[in-house]
Amino acid sequence: YKDVGGLATEVRRVREMVELPLRRPEIFEDLGIDAPRGLLLYGPPGCGKTLIARVIAQQTDAFFISINGPEVIQKHYGESEEVLRKVFETAQQHPTSIIFIDEIDALAPNRETVLGEVEKRVVGQLLALMDGVASRGNLVVMAATNLPNAVDPALRRPGRFDREIGINPPTKAGRLEILRIHTRFMPLAADVDLERIAAVTHGFL
Ligand code: ADP
């Protein structure tokens, strides 16, 4: 987790929701509660949502399969449902896995606002696939969006994306951590002052 800067609280929460069920599914069994099945990360582009998902997958040794919402819809128009089914099938062949859906708002837009039948079918397929996942905690679906309210509300329900975490733009201290991470292996000139850069880059991602 040393590659992620300024998101200690968020990373801790994601670990609790994703790493714990993947590593210790028996805890959830003993307690008789369902492990989280889906986690929605929301926040502006470039704030580290994909980075967090990748790091979690590495740390848990889980099989990681990543798809991009717009790509699936555009490249495989009409075949998107098939692509989704294959992704879930592949993931379930591994003992533990994480499916990451980037820009899920493109793949599962609110069905009340979209006109296309294809989009509606894709949302329906995703709902069915998520409902079909056993709650043993060996598969977690993570998704990212910068438009959480554009995602079909049926997905943001228990047994589907039942947890949500907002990833905020970094604070000054967070920016300093990020700058330190990214300059770790760079020879810096003596007059480069990372603290000053962190102080004057409010709003940067
Ligand atoms: P998002 O998925 O939120 O759009 P990414 O995770 O793809 O953003 O971030 C893009 C790149 O920016 C990452 O690959 C990483 O190099 C850098 N980055 C973003 N957030 C952080 C962070 N908190 N700590 C370190 N690097 C970061």
Coordinates of C-alpha atoms and ligand atoms in Angstrom, one line a residue:
Y1 CA 0.0 0.0 0.0
K2 CA 3.0 2.3 0.0
D3 CA 2.3 3.3 -3.6
V4 CA -1.0 5.0 -2.6
G5 CA -0.6 8.5 -1.1
G6 CA -2.9 10.5 1.0
L7 CA -5.7 8.0 1.2
A8 CA -5.0 6.1 4.4
T9 CA -8.6 6.2 5.7
E10 CA -10.1 5.2 2.4
V11 CA -7.6 2.4 1.9
R12 CA -8.3 1.1 5.4
R13 CA -12.0 1.0 4.6
V14 CA -11.5 -0.7 1.3
R15 CA -9.2 -3.3 2.9
E16 CA -11.8 -4.1 5.5
M17 CA -14.5 -4.5 2.9
V18 CA -12.5 -6.4 0.2
E19 CA -9.4 -7.9 1.7
L20 CA -11.0 -9.3 4.8
P21 CA -13.8 -11.3 3.1
L22 CA -11.3 -12.6 0.5
R23 CA -8.7 -13.6 3.0
R24 CA -10.9 -14.7 5.9
P25 CA -14.3 -15.8 4.6
E26 CA -14.8 -17.9 7.6
I27 CA -15.2 -14.8 9.8
F28 CA -18.3 -13.9 7.9
E29 CA -19.6 -17.5 8.0
D30 CA -19.0 -17.7 11.7
L31 CA -20.9 -14.5 12.3
G32 CA -23.7 -15.5 9.9
I33 CA -23.5 -12.4 7.8
D34 CA -23.0 -11.9 4.1
A35 CA -19.6 -10.7 3.0
P36 CA -19.7 -7.5 0.9
R37 CA -20.2 -8.4 -2.7
G38 CA -19.8 -5.1 -4.5
L39 CA -17.9 -1.9 -3.7
L40 CA -18.5 1.3 -5.6
L41 CA -15.6 3.8 -5.5
Y42 CA -16.6 7.3 -6.5
G43 CA -14.6 10.4 -7.0
P44 CA -13.0 12.6 -9.7
P45 CA -10.9 11.1 -12.5
G46 CA -7.3 10.6 -11.5
C47 CA -7.7 10.4 -7.7
G48 CA -6.6 6.8 -7.4
K49 CA -9.6 4.6 -7.7
T50 CA -8.0 2.2 -10.2
L51 CA -4.8 2.3 -8.3
I52 CA -6.5 1.2 -5.1
A53 CA -8.2 -1.7 -6.9
R54 CA -4.9 -2.9 -8.4
V55 CA -3.1 -2.6 -5.1
I56 CA -5.8 -4.6 -3.3
A57 CA -5.7 -7.3 -5.9
Q58 CA -1.9 -7.6 -5.4
Q59 CA -2.1 -7.7 -1.7
T60 CA -4.7 -10.4 -1.6
D61 CA -3.2 -12.5 -4.3
A62 CA -6.6 -12.5 -5.9
F63 CA -7.2 -13.0 -9.6
F64 CA -7.8 -9.5 -11.0
I65 CA -9.9 -8.9 -14.1
S66 CA -10.6 -5.4 -15.2
I67 CA -13.0 -4.0 -17.7
N68 CA -13.8 -0.5 -18.9
G69 CA -17.4 0.5 -19.2
P70 CA -17.3 2.7 -22.3
E71 CA -15.0 0.2 -24.0
V72 CA -17.3 -2.7 -23.5
I73 CA -20.3 -0.8 -24.7
Q74 CA -18.7 0.7 -27.7
K75 CA -16.4 -2.0 -29.0
H76 CA -18.8 -4.9 -28.3
Y77 CA -22.1 -3.2 -29.0
G78 CA -24.8 -5.9 -28.9
E79 CA -22.3 -8.4 -27.4
S80 CA -21.7 -6.5 -24.2
E81 CA -23.8 -9.0 -22.2
E82 CA -21.7 -11.9 -23.5
V83 CA -18.5 -10.0 -22.5
L84 CA -19.9 -9.6 -19.0
R85 CA -20.9 -13.2 -18.7
K86 CA -17.4 -14.3 -19.7
V87 CA -15.8 -12.0 -17.2
F88 CA -17.9 -13.4 -14.4
E89 CA -17.3 -16.9 -15.6
T90 CA -13.5 -16.5 -15.8
A91 CA -13.5 -14.9 -12.3
Q92 CA -15.4 -17.7 -10.8
Q93 CA -12.9 -20.2 -12.0
H94 CA -10.4 -18.9 -9.5
P95 CA -10.4 -19.5 -5.8
T96 CA -10.5 -15.8 -5.1
S97 CA -11.0 -12.9 -7.5
I98 CA -11.7 -9.3 -8.0
I99 CA -13.6 -7.9 -10.9
F100 CA -13.0 -4.3 -11.5
I101 CA -15.4 -2.2 -13.6
D102 CA -14.0 1.2 -14.5
E103 CA -16.5 3.9 -15.5
I104 CA -19.4 1.7 -14.6
D105 CA -21.8 4.6 -15.3
A106 CA -21.3 4.0 -19.0
L107 CA -22.1 0.3 -18.6
A108 CA -25.0 0.5 -16.2
P109 CA -26.6 3.9 -16.7
N110 CA -29.9 4.7 -15.0
R111 CA -32.5 2.8 -16.9
E112 CA -35.0 5.5 -16.5
T113 CA -32.9 8.0 -18.4
V114 CA -31.5 5.8 -21.2
L115 CA -33.4 5.2 -24.4
G116 CA -31.4 2.3 -25.9
E117 CA -32.7 -1.3 -25.4
V118 CA -29.1 -2.6 -25.5
E119 CA -28.1 -0.5 -22.4
K120 CA -31.2 -1.7 -20.5
R121 CA -30.3 -5.3 -21.3
V122 CA -26.7 -4.8 -20.2
V123 CA -27.8 -3.4 -16.8
G124 CA -30.2 -6.3 -16.4
Q125 CA -27.4 -8.8 -17.2
L126 CA -25.1 -7.2 -14.7
L127 CA -27.8 -7.3 -12.0
A128 CA -28.4 -11.0 -12.8
L129 CA -24.7 -11.8 -12.7
M130 CA -24.2 -10.1 -9.4
D131 CA -27.2 -11.8 -7.9
G132 CA -25.8 -15.1 -9.0
V133 CA -22.5 -14.7 -7.2
A134 CA -22.5 -16.9 -4.1
S135 CA -22.0 -14.8 -0.9
R136 CA -19.0 -17.0 0.2
G137 CA -16.8 -13.9 -0.2
N138 CA -14.5 -15.4 -2.8
L139 CA -15.5 -12.9 -5.5
V140 CA -15.7 -9.2 -5.0
V141 CA -16.8 -6.8 -7.7
M142 CA -15.3 -3.3 -7.4
A143 CA -16.5 -0.5 -9.7
A144 CA -15.4 3.1 -10.2
T145 CA -17.3 6.1 -11.3
N146 CA -17.1 9.9 -11.2
L147 CA -20.9 10.0 -11.6
P148 CA -22.4 7.8 -8.9
N149 CA -25.8 9.2 -9.4
A150 CA -25.8 8.2 -13.1
V151 CA -25.5 4.5 -12.2
D152 CA -28.7 2.6 -12.2
P153 CA -30.0 2.7 -8.6
A154 CA -30.9 -1.0 -8.7
L155 CA -27.2 -1.7 -8.6
R156 CA -26.7 0.3 -5.4
R157 CA -28.6 -2.2 -3.3
P158 CA -27.8 -4.9 -0.7
G159 CA -26.3 -8.0 -2.4
R160 CA -25.0 -5.8 -5.3
F161 CA -22.9 -2.7 -4.8
D162 CA -23.8 -2.7 -1.1
R163 CA -20.8 -0.5 -0.1
E164 CA -19.7 2.8 -1.4
I165 CA -16.6 4.8 -0.7
G166 CA -15.9 8.4 -1.8
I167 CA -12.3 9.0 -2.9
N168 CA -11.5 12.7 -2.4
P169 CA -8.9 14.8 -4.1
P170 CA -5.8 14.9 -1.9
T171 CA -5.2 17.5 0.9
K172 CA -1.9 19.3 1.2
A173 CA -0.4 16.5 3.3
G174 CA -1.8 13.9 0.8
R175 CA -0.3 15.8 -2.1
L176 CA 3.1 15.7 -0.4
E177 CA 2.8 12.0 0.1
I178 CA 1.9 11.5 -3.5
L179 CA 4.8 13.7 -4.7
R180 CA 7.2 11.7 -2.5
I181 CA 5.9 8.4 -3.9
H182 CA 6.3 9.5 -7.5
T183 CA 9.7 11.1 -7.1
R184 CA 11.0 8.3 -5.0
F185 CA 13.4 7.1 -7.7
M186 CA 14.1 10.5 -9.4
P187 CA 17.3 12.4 -8.8
L188 CA 15.9 15.8 -7.8
A189 CA 17.7 19.1 -8.0
A190 CA 18.7 20.6 -4.7
D191 CA 16.2 23.5 -5.0
V192 CA 13.1 21.2 -5.6
D193 CA 10.9 21.8 -2.6
L194 CA 8.1 19.2 -2.6
E195 CA 6.5 20.7 0.4
R196 CA 6.1 24.0 -1.4
I197 CA 4.7 22.2 -4.5
A198 CA 2.2 20.4 -2.3
A199 CA 1.2 23.7 -0.7
V200 CA 0.5 25.5 -4.0
T201 CA -1.3 22.7 -5.9
H202 CA -4.7 22.9 -4.3
G203 CA -7.2 20.9 -6.3
F204 CA -4.7 19.0 -8.3
L205 CA -5.1 15.3 -8.8
Ligands
ADP1 P1 -8.9 7.0 -11.3 O1 -9.1 5.5 -11.5 O2 -9.4 7.5 -10.0 O3 -9.3 7.8 -12.5 P2 -6.1 6.3 -11.3 O4 -6.1 5.4 -10.2 O5 -6.1 5.7 -12.7 O6 -7.3 7.3 -11.2 O7 -4.9 7.3 -11.2 C1 -4.1 7.6 -12.3 C2 -2.6 7.6 -11.8 O8 -2.4 8.7 -10.9 C3 -2.3 6.4 -11.1 O9 -1.8 5.3 -11.9 C4 -1.1 6.8 -10.2 O10 0.1 6.8 -10.8 C5 -1.5 8.3 -9.9 N1 -2.3 8.4 -8.6 C6 -3.6 8.8 -8.5 N2 -3.9 8.9 -7.2 C7 -2.8 8.5 -6.5 C8 -2.5 8.4 -5.1 N3 -3.4 8.7 -4.1 N4 -1.2 8.1 -4.7 C9 -0.3 7.9 -5.6 N5 -0.5 7.9 -7.0 C10 -1.7 8.3 -7.4

